[in-house]
mmCIF file of C-alpha atoms and ligand atoms in Angstrom:
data_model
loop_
_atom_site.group_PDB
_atom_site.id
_atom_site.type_symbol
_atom_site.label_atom_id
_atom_site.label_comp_id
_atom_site.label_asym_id
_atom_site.label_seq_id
_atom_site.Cartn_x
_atom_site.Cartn_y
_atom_site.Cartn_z
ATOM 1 C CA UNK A 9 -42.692 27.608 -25.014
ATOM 2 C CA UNK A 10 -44.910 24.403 -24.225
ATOM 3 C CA UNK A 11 -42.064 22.052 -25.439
ATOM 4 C CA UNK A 12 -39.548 24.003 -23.236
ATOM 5 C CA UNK A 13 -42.310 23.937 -20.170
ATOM 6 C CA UNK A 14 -40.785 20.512 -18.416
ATOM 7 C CA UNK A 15 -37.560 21.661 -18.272
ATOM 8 C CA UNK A 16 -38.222 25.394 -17.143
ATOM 9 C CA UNK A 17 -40.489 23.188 -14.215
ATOM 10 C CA UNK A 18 -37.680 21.110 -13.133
ATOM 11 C CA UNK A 19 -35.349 24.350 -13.305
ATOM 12 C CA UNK A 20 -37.716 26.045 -10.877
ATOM 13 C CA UNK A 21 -38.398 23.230 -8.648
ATOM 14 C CA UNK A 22 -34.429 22.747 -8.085
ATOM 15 C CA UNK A 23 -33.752 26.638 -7.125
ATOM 16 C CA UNK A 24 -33.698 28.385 -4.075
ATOM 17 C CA UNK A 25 -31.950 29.188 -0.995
ATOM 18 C CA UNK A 26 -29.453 26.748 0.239
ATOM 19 C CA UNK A 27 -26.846 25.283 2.731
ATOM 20 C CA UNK A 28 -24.100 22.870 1.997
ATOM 21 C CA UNK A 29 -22.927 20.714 4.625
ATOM 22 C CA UNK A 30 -19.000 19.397 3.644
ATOM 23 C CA UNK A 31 -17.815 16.485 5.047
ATOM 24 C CA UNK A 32 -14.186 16.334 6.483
ATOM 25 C CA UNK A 33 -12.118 14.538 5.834
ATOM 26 C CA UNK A 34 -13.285 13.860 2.067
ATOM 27 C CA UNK A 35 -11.801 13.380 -1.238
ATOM 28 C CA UNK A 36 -7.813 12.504 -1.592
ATOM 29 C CA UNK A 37 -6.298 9.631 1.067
ATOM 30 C CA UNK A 38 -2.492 9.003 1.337
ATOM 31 C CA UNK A 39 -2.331 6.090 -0.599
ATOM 32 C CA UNK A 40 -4.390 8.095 -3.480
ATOM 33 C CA UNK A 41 -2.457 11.261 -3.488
ATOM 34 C CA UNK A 42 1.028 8.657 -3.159
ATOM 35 C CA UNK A 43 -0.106 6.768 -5.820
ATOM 36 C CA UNK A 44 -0.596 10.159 -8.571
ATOM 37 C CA UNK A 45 2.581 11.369 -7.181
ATOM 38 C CA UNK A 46 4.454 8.435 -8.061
ATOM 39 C CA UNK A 47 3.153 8.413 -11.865
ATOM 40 C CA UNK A 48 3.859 12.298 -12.522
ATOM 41 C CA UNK A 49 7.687 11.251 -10.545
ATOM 42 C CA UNK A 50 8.079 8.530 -12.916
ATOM 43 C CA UNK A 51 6.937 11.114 -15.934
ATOM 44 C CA UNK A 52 9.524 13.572 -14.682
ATOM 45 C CA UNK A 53 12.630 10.906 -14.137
ATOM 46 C CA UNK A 54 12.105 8.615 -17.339
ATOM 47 C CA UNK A 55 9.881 10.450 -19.483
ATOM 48 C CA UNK A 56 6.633 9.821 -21.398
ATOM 49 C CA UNK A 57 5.426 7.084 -21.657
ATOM 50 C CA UNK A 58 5.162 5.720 -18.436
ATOM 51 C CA UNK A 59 3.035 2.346 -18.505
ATOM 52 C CA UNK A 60 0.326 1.880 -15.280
ATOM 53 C CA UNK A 61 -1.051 -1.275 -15.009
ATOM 54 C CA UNK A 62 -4.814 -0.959 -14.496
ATOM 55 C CA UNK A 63 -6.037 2.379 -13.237
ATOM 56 C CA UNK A 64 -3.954 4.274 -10.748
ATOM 57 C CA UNK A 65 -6.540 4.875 -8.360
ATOM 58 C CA UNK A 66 -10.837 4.311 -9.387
ATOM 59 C CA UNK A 67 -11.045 7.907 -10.498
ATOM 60 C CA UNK A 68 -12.217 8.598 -13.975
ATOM 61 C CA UNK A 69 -10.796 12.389 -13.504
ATOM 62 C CA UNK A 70 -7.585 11.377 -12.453
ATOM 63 C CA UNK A 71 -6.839 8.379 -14.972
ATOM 64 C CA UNK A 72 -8.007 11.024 -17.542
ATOM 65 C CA UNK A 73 -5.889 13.711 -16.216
ATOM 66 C CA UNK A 74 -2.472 11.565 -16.366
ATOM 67 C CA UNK A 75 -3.031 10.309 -19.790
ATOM 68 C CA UNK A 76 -2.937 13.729 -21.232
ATOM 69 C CA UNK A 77 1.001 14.032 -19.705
ATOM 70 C CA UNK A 78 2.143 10.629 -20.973
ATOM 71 C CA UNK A 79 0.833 7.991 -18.801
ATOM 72 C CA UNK A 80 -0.573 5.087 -20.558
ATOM 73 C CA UNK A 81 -3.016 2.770 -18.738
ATOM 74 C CA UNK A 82 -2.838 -1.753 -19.961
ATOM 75 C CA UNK A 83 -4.833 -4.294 -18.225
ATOM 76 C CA UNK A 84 -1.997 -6.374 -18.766
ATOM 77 C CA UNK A 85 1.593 -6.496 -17.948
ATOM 78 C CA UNK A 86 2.225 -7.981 -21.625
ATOM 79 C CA UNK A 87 0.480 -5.015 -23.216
ATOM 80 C CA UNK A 88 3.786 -3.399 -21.906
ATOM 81 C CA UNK A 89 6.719 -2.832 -24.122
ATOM 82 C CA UNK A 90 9.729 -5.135 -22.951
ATOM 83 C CA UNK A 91 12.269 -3.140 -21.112
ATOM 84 C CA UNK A 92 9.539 -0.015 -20.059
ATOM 85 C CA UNK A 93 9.136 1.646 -16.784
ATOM 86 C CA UNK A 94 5.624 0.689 -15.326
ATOM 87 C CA UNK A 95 3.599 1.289 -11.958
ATOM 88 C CA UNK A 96 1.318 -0.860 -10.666
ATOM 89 C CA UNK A 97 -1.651 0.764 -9.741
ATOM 90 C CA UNK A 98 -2.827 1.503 -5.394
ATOM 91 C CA UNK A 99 -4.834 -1.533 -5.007
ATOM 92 C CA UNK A 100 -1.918 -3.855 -4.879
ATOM 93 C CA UNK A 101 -1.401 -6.567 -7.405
ATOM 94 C CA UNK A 102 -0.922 -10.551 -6.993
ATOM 95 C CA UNK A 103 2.913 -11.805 -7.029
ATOM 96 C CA UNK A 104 2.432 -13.584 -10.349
ATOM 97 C CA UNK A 105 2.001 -10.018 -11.599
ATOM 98 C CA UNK A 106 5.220 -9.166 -10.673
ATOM 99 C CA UNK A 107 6.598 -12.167 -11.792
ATOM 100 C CA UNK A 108 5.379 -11.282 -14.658
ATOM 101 C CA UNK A 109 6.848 -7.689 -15.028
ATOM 102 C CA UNK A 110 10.362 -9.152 -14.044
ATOM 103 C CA UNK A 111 10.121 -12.044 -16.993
ATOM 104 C CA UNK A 112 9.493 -8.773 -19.543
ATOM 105 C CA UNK A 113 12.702 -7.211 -17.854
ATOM 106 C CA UNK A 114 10.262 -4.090 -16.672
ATOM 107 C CA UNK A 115 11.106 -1.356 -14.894
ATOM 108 C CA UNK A 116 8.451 -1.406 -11.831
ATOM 109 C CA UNK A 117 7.408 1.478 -9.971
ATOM 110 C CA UNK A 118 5.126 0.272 -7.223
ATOM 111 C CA UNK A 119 1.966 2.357 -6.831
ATOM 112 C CA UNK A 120 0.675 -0.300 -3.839
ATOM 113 C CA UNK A 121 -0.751 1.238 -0.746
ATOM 114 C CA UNK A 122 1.075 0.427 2.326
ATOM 115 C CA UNK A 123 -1.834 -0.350 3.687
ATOM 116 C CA UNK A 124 -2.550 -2.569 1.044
ATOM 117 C CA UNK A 125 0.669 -4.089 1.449
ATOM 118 C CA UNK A 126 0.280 -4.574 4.828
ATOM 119 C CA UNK A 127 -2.638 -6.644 4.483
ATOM 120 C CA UNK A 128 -0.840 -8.753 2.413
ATOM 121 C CA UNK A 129 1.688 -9.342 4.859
ATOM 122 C CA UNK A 130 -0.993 -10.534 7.182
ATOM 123 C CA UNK A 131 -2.345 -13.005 4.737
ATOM 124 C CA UNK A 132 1.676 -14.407 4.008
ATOM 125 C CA UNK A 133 2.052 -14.772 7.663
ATOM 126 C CA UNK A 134 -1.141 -16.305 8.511
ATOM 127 C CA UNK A 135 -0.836 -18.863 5.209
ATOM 128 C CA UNK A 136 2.725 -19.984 6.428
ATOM 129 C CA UNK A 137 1.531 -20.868 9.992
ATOM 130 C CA UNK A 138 -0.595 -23.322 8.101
ATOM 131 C CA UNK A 139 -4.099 -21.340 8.867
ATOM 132 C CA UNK A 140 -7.384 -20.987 6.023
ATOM 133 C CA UNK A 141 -7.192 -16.865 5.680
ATOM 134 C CA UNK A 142 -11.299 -15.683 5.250
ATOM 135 C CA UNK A 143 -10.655 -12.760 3.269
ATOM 136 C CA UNK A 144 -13.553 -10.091 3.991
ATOM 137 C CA UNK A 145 -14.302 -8.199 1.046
ATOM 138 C CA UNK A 146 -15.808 -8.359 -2.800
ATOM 139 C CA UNK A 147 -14.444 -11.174 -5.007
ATOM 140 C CA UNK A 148 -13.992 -9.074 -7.781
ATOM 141 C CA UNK A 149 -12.808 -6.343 -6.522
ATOM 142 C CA UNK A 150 -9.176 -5.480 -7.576
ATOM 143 C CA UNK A 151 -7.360 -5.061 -4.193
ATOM 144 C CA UNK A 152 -9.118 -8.694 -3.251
ATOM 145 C CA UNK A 153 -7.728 -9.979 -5.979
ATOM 146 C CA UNK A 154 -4.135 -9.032 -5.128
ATOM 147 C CA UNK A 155 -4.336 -9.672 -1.571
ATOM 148 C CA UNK A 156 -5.939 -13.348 -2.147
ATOM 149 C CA UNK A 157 -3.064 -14.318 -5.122
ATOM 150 C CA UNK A 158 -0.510 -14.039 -2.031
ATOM 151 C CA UNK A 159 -1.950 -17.276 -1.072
ATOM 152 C CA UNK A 160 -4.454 -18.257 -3.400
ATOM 153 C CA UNK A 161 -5.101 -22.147 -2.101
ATOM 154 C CA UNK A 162 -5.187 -20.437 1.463
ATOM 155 C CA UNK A 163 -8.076 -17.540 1.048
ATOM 156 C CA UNK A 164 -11.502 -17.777 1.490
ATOM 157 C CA UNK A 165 -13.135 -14.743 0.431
ATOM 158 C CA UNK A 166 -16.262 -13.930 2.627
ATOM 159 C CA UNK A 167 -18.742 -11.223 1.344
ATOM 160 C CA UNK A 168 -21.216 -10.350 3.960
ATOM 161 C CA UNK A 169 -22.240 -12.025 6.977
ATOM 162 C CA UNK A 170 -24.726 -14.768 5.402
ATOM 163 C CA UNK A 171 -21.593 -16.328 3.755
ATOM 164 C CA UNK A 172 -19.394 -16.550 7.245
ATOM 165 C CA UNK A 173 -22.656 -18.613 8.129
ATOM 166 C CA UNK A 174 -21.685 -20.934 5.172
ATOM 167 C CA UNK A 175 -17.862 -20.907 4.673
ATOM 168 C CA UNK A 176 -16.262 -24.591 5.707
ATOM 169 C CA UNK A 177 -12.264 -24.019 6.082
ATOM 170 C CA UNK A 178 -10.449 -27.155 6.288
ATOM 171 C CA UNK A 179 -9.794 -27.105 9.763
ATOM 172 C CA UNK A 180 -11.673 -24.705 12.047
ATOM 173 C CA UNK A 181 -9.097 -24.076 15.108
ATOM 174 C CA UNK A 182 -6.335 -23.378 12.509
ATOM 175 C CA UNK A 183 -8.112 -19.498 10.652
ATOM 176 C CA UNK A 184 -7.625 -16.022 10.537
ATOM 177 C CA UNK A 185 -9.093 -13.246 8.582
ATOM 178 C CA UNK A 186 -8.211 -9.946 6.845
ATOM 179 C CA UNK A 187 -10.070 -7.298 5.216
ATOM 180 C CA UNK A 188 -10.265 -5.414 2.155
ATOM 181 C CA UNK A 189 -9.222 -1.657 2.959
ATOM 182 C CA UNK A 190 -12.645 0.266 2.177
ATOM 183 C CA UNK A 191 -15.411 -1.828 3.339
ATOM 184 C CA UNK A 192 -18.386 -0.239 5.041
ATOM 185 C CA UNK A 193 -17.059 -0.382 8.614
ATOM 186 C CA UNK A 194 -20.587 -1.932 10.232
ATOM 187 C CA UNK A 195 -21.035 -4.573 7.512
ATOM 188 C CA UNK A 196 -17.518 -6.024 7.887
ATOM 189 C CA UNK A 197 -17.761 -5.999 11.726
ATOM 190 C CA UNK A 198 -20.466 -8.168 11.378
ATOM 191 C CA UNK A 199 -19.417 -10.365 8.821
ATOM 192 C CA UNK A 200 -15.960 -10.673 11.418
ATOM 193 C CA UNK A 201 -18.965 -11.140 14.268
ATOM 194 C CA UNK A 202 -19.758 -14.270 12.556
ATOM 195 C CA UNK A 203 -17.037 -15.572 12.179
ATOM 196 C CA UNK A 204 -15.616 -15.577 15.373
ATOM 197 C CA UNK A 205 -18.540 -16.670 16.755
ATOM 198 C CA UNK A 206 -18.611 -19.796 14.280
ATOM 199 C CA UNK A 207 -14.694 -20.350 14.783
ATOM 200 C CA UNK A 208 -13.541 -19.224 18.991
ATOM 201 C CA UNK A 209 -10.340 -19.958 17.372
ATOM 202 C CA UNK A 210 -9.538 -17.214 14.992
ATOM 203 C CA UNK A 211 -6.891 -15.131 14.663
ATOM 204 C CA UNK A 212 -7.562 -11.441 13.564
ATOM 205 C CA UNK A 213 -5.075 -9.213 12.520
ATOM 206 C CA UNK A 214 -3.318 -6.915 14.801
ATOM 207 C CA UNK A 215 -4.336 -3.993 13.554
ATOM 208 C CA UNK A 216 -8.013 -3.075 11.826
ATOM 209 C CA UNK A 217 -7.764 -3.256 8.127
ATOM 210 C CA UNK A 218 -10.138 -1.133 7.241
ATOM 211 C CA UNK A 219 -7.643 2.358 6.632
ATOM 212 C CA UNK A 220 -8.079 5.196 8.668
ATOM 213 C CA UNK A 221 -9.303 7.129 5.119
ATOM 214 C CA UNK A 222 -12.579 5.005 4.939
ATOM 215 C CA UNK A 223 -13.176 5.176 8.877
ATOM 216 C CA UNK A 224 -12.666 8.952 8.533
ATOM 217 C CA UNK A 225 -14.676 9.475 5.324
ATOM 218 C CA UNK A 226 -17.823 7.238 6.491
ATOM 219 C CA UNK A 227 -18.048 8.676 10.159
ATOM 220 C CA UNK A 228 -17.711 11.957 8.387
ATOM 221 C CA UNK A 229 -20.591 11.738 5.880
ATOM 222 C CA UNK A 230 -22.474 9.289 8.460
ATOM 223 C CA UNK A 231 -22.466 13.109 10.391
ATOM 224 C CA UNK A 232 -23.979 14.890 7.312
ATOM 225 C CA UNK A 233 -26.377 12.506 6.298
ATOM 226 C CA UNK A 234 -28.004 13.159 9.703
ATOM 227 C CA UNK A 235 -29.052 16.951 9.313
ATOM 228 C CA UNK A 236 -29.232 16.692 4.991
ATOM 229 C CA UNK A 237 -32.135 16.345 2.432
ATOM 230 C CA UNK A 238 -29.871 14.589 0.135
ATOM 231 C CA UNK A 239 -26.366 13.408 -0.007
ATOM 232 C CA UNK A 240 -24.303 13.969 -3.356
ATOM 233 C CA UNK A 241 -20.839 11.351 -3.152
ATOM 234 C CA UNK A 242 -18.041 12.552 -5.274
ATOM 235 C CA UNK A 243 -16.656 9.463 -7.144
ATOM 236 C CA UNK A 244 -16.451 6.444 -9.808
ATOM 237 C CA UNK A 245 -18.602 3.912 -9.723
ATOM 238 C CA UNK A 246 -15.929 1.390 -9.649
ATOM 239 C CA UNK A 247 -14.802 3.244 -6.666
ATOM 240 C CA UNK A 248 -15.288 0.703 -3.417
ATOM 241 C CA UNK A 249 -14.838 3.665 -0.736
ATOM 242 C CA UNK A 250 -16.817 6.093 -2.674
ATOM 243 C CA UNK A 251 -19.957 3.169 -3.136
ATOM 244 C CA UNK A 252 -19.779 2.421 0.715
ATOM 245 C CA UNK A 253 -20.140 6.304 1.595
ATOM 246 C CA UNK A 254 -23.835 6.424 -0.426
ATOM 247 C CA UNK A 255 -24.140 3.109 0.992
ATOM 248 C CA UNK A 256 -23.582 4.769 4.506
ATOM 249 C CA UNK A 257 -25.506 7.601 3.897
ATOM 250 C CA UNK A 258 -28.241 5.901 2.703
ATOM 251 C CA UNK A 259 -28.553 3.895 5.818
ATOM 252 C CA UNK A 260 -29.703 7.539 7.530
ATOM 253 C CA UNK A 261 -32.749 6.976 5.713
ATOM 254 C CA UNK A 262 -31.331 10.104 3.285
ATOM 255 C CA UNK A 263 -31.594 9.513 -0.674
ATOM 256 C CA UNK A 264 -27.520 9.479 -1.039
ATOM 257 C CA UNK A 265 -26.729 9.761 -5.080
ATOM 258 C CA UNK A 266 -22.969 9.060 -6.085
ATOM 259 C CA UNK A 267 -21.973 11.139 -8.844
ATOM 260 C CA UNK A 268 -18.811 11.429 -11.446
ATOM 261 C CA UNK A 269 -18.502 14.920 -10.862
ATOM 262 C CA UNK A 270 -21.099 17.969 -11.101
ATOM 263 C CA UNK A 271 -22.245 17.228 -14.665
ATOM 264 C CA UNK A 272 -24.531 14.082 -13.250
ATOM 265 C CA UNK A 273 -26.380 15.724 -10.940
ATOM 266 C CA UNK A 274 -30.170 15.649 -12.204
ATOM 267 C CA UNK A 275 -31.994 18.496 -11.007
ATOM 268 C CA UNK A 276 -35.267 16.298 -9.896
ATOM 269 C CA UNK A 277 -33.029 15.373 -6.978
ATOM 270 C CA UNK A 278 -32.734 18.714 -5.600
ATOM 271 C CA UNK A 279 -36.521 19.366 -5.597
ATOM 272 C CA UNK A 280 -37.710 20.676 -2.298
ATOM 273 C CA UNK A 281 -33.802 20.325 -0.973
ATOM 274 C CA UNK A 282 -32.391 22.937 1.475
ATOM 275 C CA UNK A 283 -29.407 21.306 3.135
ATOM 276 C CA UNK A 284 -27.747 19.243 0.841
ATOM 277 C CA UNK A 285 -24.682 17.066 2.225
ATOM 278 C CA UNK A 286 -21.257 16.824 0.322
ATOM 279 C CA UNK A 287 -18.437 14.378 0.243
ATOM 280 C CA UNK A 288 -16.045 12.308 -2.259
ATOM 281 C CA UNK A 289 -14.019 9.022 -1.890
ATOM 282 C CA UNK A 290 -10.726 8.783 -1.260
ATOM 283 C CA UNK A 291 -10.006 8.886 -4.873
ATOM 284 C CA UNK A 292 -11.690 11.456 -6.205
ATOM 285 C CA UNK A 293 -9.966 15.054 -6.746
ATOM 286 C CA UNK A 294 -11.398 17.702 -4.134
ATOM 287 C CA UNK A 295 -11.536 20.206 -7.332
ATOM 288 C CA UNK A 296 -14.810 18.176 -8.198
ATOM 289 C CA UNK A 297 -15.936 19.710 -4.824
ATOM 290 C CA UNK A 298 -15.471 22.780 -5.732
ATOM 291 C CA UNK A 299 -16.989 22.268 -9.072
ATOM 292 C CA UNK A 300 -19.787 21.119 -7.337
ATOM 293 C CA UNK A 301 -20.554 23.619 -5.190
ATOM 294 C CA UNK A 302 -20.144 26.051 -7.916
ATOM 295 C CA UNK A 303 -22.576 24.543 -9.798
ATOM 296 C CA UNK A 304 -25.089 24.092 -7.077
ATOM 297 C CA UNK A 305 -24.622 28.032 -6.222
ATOM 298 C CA UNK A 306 -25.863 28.763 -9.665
ATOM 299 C CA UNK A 307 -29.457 27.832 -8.613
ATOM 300 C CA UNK A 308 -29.535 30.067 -5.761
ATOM 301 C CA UNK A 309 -27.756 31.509 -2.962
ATOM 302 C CA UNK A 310 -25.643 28.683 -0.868
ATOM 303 C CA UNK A 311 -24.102 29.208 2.675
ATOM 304 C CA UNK A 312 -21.515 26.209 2.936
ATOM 305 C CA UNK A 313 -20.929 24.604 6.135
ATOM 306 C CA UNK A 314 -17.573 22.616 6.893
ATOM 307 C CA UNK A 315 -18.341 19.879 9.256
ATOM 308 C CA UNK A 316 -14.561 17.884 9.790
ATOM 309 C CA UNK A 317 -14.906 15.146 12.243
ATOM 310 C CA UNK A 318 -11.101 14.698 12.423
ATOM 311 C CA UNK A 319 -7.872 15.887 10.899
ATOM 312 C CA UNK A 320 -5.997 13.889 9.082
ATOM 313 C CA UNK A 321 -2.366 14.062 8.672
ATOM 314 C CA UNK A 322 -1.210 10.532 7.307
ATOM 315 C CA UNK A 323 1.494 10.896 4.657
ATOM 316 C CA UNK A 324 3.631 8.055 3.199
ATOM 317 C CA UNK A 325 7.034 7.931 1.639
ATOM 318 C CA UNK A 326 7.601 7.377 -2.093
ATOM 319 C CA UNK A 327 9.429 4.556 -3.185
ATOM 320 C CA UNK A 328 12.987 4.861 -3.897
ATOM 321 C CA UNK A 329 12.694 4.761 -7.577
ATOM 322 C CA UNK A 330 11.275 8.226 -7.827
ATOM 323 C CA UNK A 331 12.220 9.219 -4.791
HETATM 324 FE FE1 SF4 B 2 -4.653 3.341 1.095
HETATM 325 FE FE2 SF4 B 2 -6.977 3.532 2.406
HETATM 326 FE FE3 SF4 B 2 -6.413 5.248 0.497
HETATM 327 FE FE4 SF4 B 2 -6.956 2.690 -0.128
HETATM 328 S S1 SF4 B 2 -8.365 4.194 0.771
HETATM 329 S S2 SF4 B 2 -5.323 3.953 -0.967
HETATM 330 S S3 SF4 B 2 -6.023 1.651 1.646
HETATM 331 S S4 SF4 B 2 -5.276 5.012 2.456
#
């Protein structure tokens, strides 16, 4: 019994009465629930295996959850057998990618967010009327990647506002920016600040890059953070949207925890809790949710609040190749 004691004191500590607040809009974008559609379309019309370059979307649960019907998941577009069908995963990829797929005669299912794409488009445009492009977003993040290859000797990519203090573009009356889709929307307005305070002469897009899933899902927890003891953040860690939305909620002064699904929870966070706040990133399932709540109902009664900020009811088309 005194070996079992810690753990029967952390058990106790994390029960009791409790109230859930739910973001909305949470879990599944557009481009996410696009993206998963097109791999189990491409399972149906050409049969296992179907190759997908990097993962779909930066979900853990869903990468899993496609491999068991035939999807297998390369790096690399030589890692694919020549002549295969393969789909090239939501964050967009760089044209030599593609290049690269065509040399290998591949069959390519494109898995790219439109509103990926469209950022690329911005960064073509702006590179062949001759301006620097300041990218706004993480280096190594995946989408940046693919958006900067569209113009690689054209892109700067600026991280945060102390580097717009520092970037030096070849000639400051002829720049533009861009952004990377799931930045934390007060962050990148300031780095942008910067920047066209530094340079009157930029060009910004013409329409905001950040996606209408990350505005939604970081107002939305931004609203639960407010009235919760803690915030739990359904998502990968390799998951940009899902990091900014602890990020966001952590900047209500709440302890925000982001979480793989229900199994990571540690009960010493829930000590002393009564409202505890709930959301996931774009690319995580809304069954981990569920789970979730499930869980958290099995240390005591839970009333479960919805709290949607806005409805969403974006839907894109699937490319003509599974169409
Ligand atoms: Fe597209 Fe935005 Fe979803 Fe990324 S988070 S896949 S840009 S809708």
């Amino acid at each position: 019994m005194r070996a079992a004691a810690p753990a029967l004191d952390r058990w106790s500590t994390a029960t009791g009465e409790r109230e859930i607040l739910l973001a909305g809009p949470r879990s599944f974008c557009a481009g996410v629930e696009r993206a998963i559609e097109i791999v189990e379309q491409a399972l149906h019309r050409y049969g296992a295996p179907v190759y997908v370059r990097r993962q779909i979307v930066h979900n853990t649960h869903v990468v899993h959850g496609l491999s068991g019907r035939g999807a297998v998941f390369v790096e690399e577009i030589d890692e694919v057998p020549e002549g295969a069908v393969v789909v090239l995963a939501a964050h967009g990829v760089t044209p030599e990618v593609r290049l690269q797929a065509q040399r290998r005669s591949l069959r390519v299912v494109d898995g790219t967010c439109p509103l990926v794409s469209k950022v690329h488009a911005e960064v073509r445009k702006f590179a062949a009327a001759g301006k620097t492009v300041f990218l706004i977003g993480h280096a190594d993040h995946e989408e940046v990647v693919g958006t900067r290859g569209e113009a690689p000797g054209d892109v700067l990519v600026v991280a945060d506002p102390e580097a717009a203090e520092r970037v030096t573009p070849p000639d400051p009356e002829q720049v533009a920016y861009v952004m990377q889709t799931t930045l934390a929307l007060a962050e990148a307005e300031a780095t942008a600040a910067v920047l066209r305070q530094r340079f009157p002469a930029l060009a910004a897009p013409r329409k905001d890059d950040i996606c209408y899933a990350t505005t939604n899902r970081q107002h939305a927890v931004r609203d639960i953070a407010r009235e919760s003891d803690l915030v739990l953040v359904l998502g990968s860690r390799n998951s940009s949207n899902s990091l900014r939305l602890a990020e966001v909620a952590a900047t209500e002064g709440v302890p925000a925890q982001l979480v793989e699904d229900a199994g990571e929870v540690e009960l010493s966070w829930l000590a002393g809790t009564r409202r505890i706040g709930v959301t996931a990133g774009a690319s995580a399932p809304p069954q981990l949710v569920h789970d979730l709540v499930d869980a958290l109902s099995g240390l005591g009664s839970v009333q479960v609040r919805d709290i949607t900020v806005t409805e969403e009811n974006v839907r894109f088309n699937l490319p003509r190749e599974v169409s």
